[in-house]
């Protein structure tokens, strides 16, 4: 027995938990503690190595703590981050698994091992063992769930519950009873709403009438009529987003089809999903009377009168139409999210409201604290839509969870097996697509193993890159006897309301942008949510009846570690892109711009410097011709600059292809577990001659185009067809913009001159130069940080002396992603104001 324990402990050291079911809890906790301490030490060493002598700010220190908590940072820039955000394909998600595996080690490895065992022919054995174990787990969790009493179980029987999550029900979040409200009519409306909402047979039109906003329709329209600017506040799900634009349409704000109603959303998915819903409610085809517009995708037509769009897109529309003359009403929705684009919009729409007395402006928000909006918009009146929320029981874990992915999966399964099916659906908040996919995979596997022993669990993921048909699935009720679990990003916090949710599982994390103006580095970071977010998330469970929220952290964490509110994005973003847009709008005095919360002066200065370096501004801070051209592209200024510069190097065709590939989002390559060797070989082929990652992307696209845009080719080459299709769309649009800025399509690679392409890229990214060090690391030339080639890069095998990178991602180390060889003399040639030769 001793020998067995030793063997298991060994396995644990290797982070292998498959053989570890029966380690005593005490031994396990002790080991876990040791491991955590070790990790912390590594992290700190890492940090000091990367930023020697740099004093951390309080925020950064907090950040460090969080990093440790989640085992590193997230590298892809996906759906959560709003549309106008410049995105990178997660080109090499396979290699990213290195980081991911570290992060999700426990859960993932367990999954993979079982899967592998199954493949190796040990199927029967592995499964039956697994089955037995699962069964035991279920029995155990039935007993254990909701109980605080863990001490009573004898050590000898204790299973290793890295798999069981224990909760304490702590507080109850009071419901908002309509009786509290003065307006009894509204109270009655809310009651009726819930009575009727239960009636599944209600038709779409009846359903509309059950929404809290419906009973206030006349009052609301009257208020809009009387006031030019109105702040609308209402609980999520009260019908603000879907109903108000329809009301406006019905009473004539779009009469004759001459003017439109715009409604902005911080996220692409929300704009698409809501537009689809409203088109359905109105019985029209999406893209006709009701449409949406998101970056690189315009689903509107001549007929469109209600237009849902990302806030970033409305910002861009200012460039073409500075008075937004084609809109009679602008609804800035989800104002409480305070995204960068929304914050800039505030200043701009406030200004044109003065100019255009005929235009109505609605600022709509889910938070009750609307005074700030009211103050900003010259004491605009606040219209409140009373909603009703049932009480929600709040549960916290007894102890911190080391692996929140694993804890989330287990909590969902625990809920599913212990709570009666049909009694309510589950909503799990995750941070992004990658995480959602991982959890989906693990859940599916676990359910397969459980087979018919538990009720059906319908898994519904939602994220931006999910095809629209699947996105719609989250709104469909689960079949009788089954339960639905929705895996969502914080899009489900306020933007989308899913009916029938009774349980919310909240790991307490979300993806946020973080920006350090000193280094000019921006990254997406997984960070704890704010207390306000946590409360919103919990509230999602109390819409149609009393709910329960399971927080995968302790009450102590909630009280002492979370911030009250999230910091507005404008205070933690790289501002180059918005500064360029503002300059293009003729707004020269940035310091005097009407910000609700001004960004740090340092960030503004950085942005100006960056634009100056790119030649978009002259030394007086005025827009140059290059800058004007750059502003036409809905891309990061560096990428826009590369495109504009391609004119000079005669390779605009190639550079827009690269830009499209970089912007298409999501992964380009994939790497199935059982075909890794093939996949890697296929990928290497695109890197022939150490071409560099930019040229490799170009090669992929061209080869695909040559195949006649064939899906078959994609499968054979281990390339994601969906990403490629999107890249093609993006490329078409960049081509049209090229024409608009009068750059002729031209190609250098036809003549084999790839250096021309590399030079054009360098013209945008010269600030991202790095030099090889003796130890194999690189030193970023400007920021002087030590950085590394990402293992997925094509140049990782033969690192060039000088390299240029597309972006840095911080995982376990600071990695350069998308790396291309650079000739140092190019720097002096291309950016003489920035570099000089050291003799
Ligand atoms: P608010 O903006 O006040 O949060 P919404 O207008 O988004 O409220 O939602 C009102 C109702 O419409 C909710 O009950 C929600 O479930 C429903 N709804 C919204 N979008 C969709 C959709 N795409 N499919 C089905 N129902 C939807
Ligand atoms: Mg809404």
mmCIF file of C-alpha atoms and ligand atoms in Angstrom, residues 193 207 211 234-244 265 272-278 280-281 333-334 364 366 385 471-472 475-476 494-499 540 543, ligand 1:
data_model
loop_
_atom_site.group_PDB
_atom_site.id
_atom_site.type_symbol
_atom_site.label_atom_id
_atom_site.label_comp_id
_atom_site.label_asym_id
_atom_site.label_seq_id
_atom_site.Cartn_x
_atom_site.Cartn_y
_atom_site.Cartn_z
ATOM 1 C CA UNK A 193 -45.109 39.572 -17.431
ATOM 2 C CA UNK A 207 -44.297 37.550 -25.947
ATOM 3 C CA UNK A 211 -41.856 42.473 -21.591
ATOM 4 C CA UNK A 234 -33.761 48.860 -16.901
ATOM 5 C CA UNK A 235 -32.897 45.444 -15.672
ATOM 6 C CA UNK A 236 -31.468 43.116 -18.301
ATOM 7 C CA UNK A 237 -34.192 41.388 -20.241
ATOM 8 C CA UNK A 238 -36.737 44.150 -19.870
ATOM 9 C CA UNK A 239 -36.814 44.688 -23.617
ATOM 10 C CA UNK A 240 -34.678 47.782 -24.086
ATOM 11 C CA UNK A 241 -32.611 46.497 -26.957
ATOM 12 C CA UNK A 242 -35.181 44.562 -28.922
ATOM 13 C CA UNK A 243 -38.279 46.667 -28.312
ATOM 14 C CA UNK A 244 -37.359 50.335 -28.185
ATOM 15 C CA UNK A 265 -23.775 47.164 -29.061
ATOM 16 C CA UNK A 272 -26.082 39.968 -34.887
ATOM 17 C CA UNK A 273 -28.249 38.034 -32.499
ATOM 18 C CA UNK A 274 -30.482 40.918 -31.534
ATOM 19 C CA UNK A 275 -30.953 41.969 -35.148
ATOM 20 C CA UNK A 276 -31.978 38.429 -36.028
ATOM 21 C CA UNK A 277 -34.476 38.383 -33.203
ATOM 22 C CA UNK A 278 -35.995 41.735 -34.131
ATOM 23 C CA UNK A 280 -38.102 37.685 -36.699
ATOM 24 C CA UNK A 281 -40.422 39.657 -34.439
ATOM 25 C CA UNK A 333 -26.994 50.645 -25.758
ATOM 26 C CA UNK A 334 -25.174 48.825 -22.980
ATOM 27 C CA UNK A 364 -29.432 52.825 -22.436
ATOM 28 C CA UNK A 366 -28.496 48.039 -17.250
ATOM 29 C CA UNK A 385 -38.105 50.605 -16.485
ATOM 30 C CA UNK A 471 -25.727 30.908 -31.890
ATOM 31 C CA UNK A 472 -29.484 30.796 -32.172
ATOM 32 C CA UNK A 475 -32.431 30.553 -27.112
ATOM 33 C CA UNK A 476 -34.179 27.281 -27.881
ATOM 34 C CA UNK A 494 -26.188 41.935 -19.805
ATOM 35 C CA UNK A 495 -26.169 41.906 -23.628
ATOM 36 C CA UNK A 496 -28.103 38.718 -24.213
ATOM 37 C CA UNK A 497 -30.895 37.421 -22.060
ATOM 38 C CA UNK A 498 -31.561 33.724 -22.114
ATOM 39 C CA UNK A 499 -34.861 32.717 -20.612
ATOM 40 C CA UNK A 540 -29.245 36.173 -14.537
ATOM 41 C CA UNK A 543 -35.404 36.177 -14.042
HETATM 42 P P1 LIG B 1 -32.719 44.250 -22.590
HETATM 43 O O1 LIG B 1 -32.075 44.930 -23.713
HETATM 44 O O2 LIG B 1 -33.571 45.141 -21.760
HETATM 45 O O3 LIG B 1 -31.749 43.506 -21.750
HETATM 46 P P2 LIG B 1 -33.759 42.515 -24.631
HETATM 47 O O4 LIG B 1 -34.522 43.422 -25.512
HETATM 48 O O5 LIG B 1 -32.406 42.144 -25.082
HETATM 49 O O6 LIG B 1 -33.724 43.147 -23.172
HETATM 50 O O7 LIG B 1 -34.544 41.157 -24.413
HETATM 51 C C1 LIG B 1 -35.937 41.073 -24.307
HETATM 52 C C2 LIG B 1 -36.377 39.641 -24.488
HETATM 53 O O8 LIG B 1 -36.094 39.197 -25.788
HETATM 54 C C3 LIG B 1 -35.703 38.657 -23.531
HETATM 55 O O9 LIG B 1 -36.705 37.908 -22.891
HETATM 56 C C4 LIG B 1 -34.878 37.772 -24.421
HETATM 57 O O10 LIG B 1 -34.902 36.469 -23.976
HETATM 58 C C5 LIG B 1 -35.520 37.906 -25.765
HETATM 59 N N1 LIG B 1 -34.515 37.795 -26.819
HETATM 60 C C6 LIG B 1 -33.573 38.687 -27.111
HETATM 61 N N2 LIG B 1 -32.799 38.265 -28.136
HETATM 62 C C7 LIG B 1 -33.294 37.061 -28.490
HETATM 63 C C8 LIG B 1 -32.965 36.099 -29.505
HETATM 64 N N3 LIG B 1 -31.945 36.280 -30.338
HETATM 65 N N4 LIG B 1 -33.707 34.978 -29.563
HETATM 66 C C9 LIG B 1 -34.718 34.761 -28.719
HETATM 67 N N5 LIG B 1 -35.081 35.625 -27.769
HETATM 68 C C10 LIG B 1 -34.389 36.765 -27.648
#
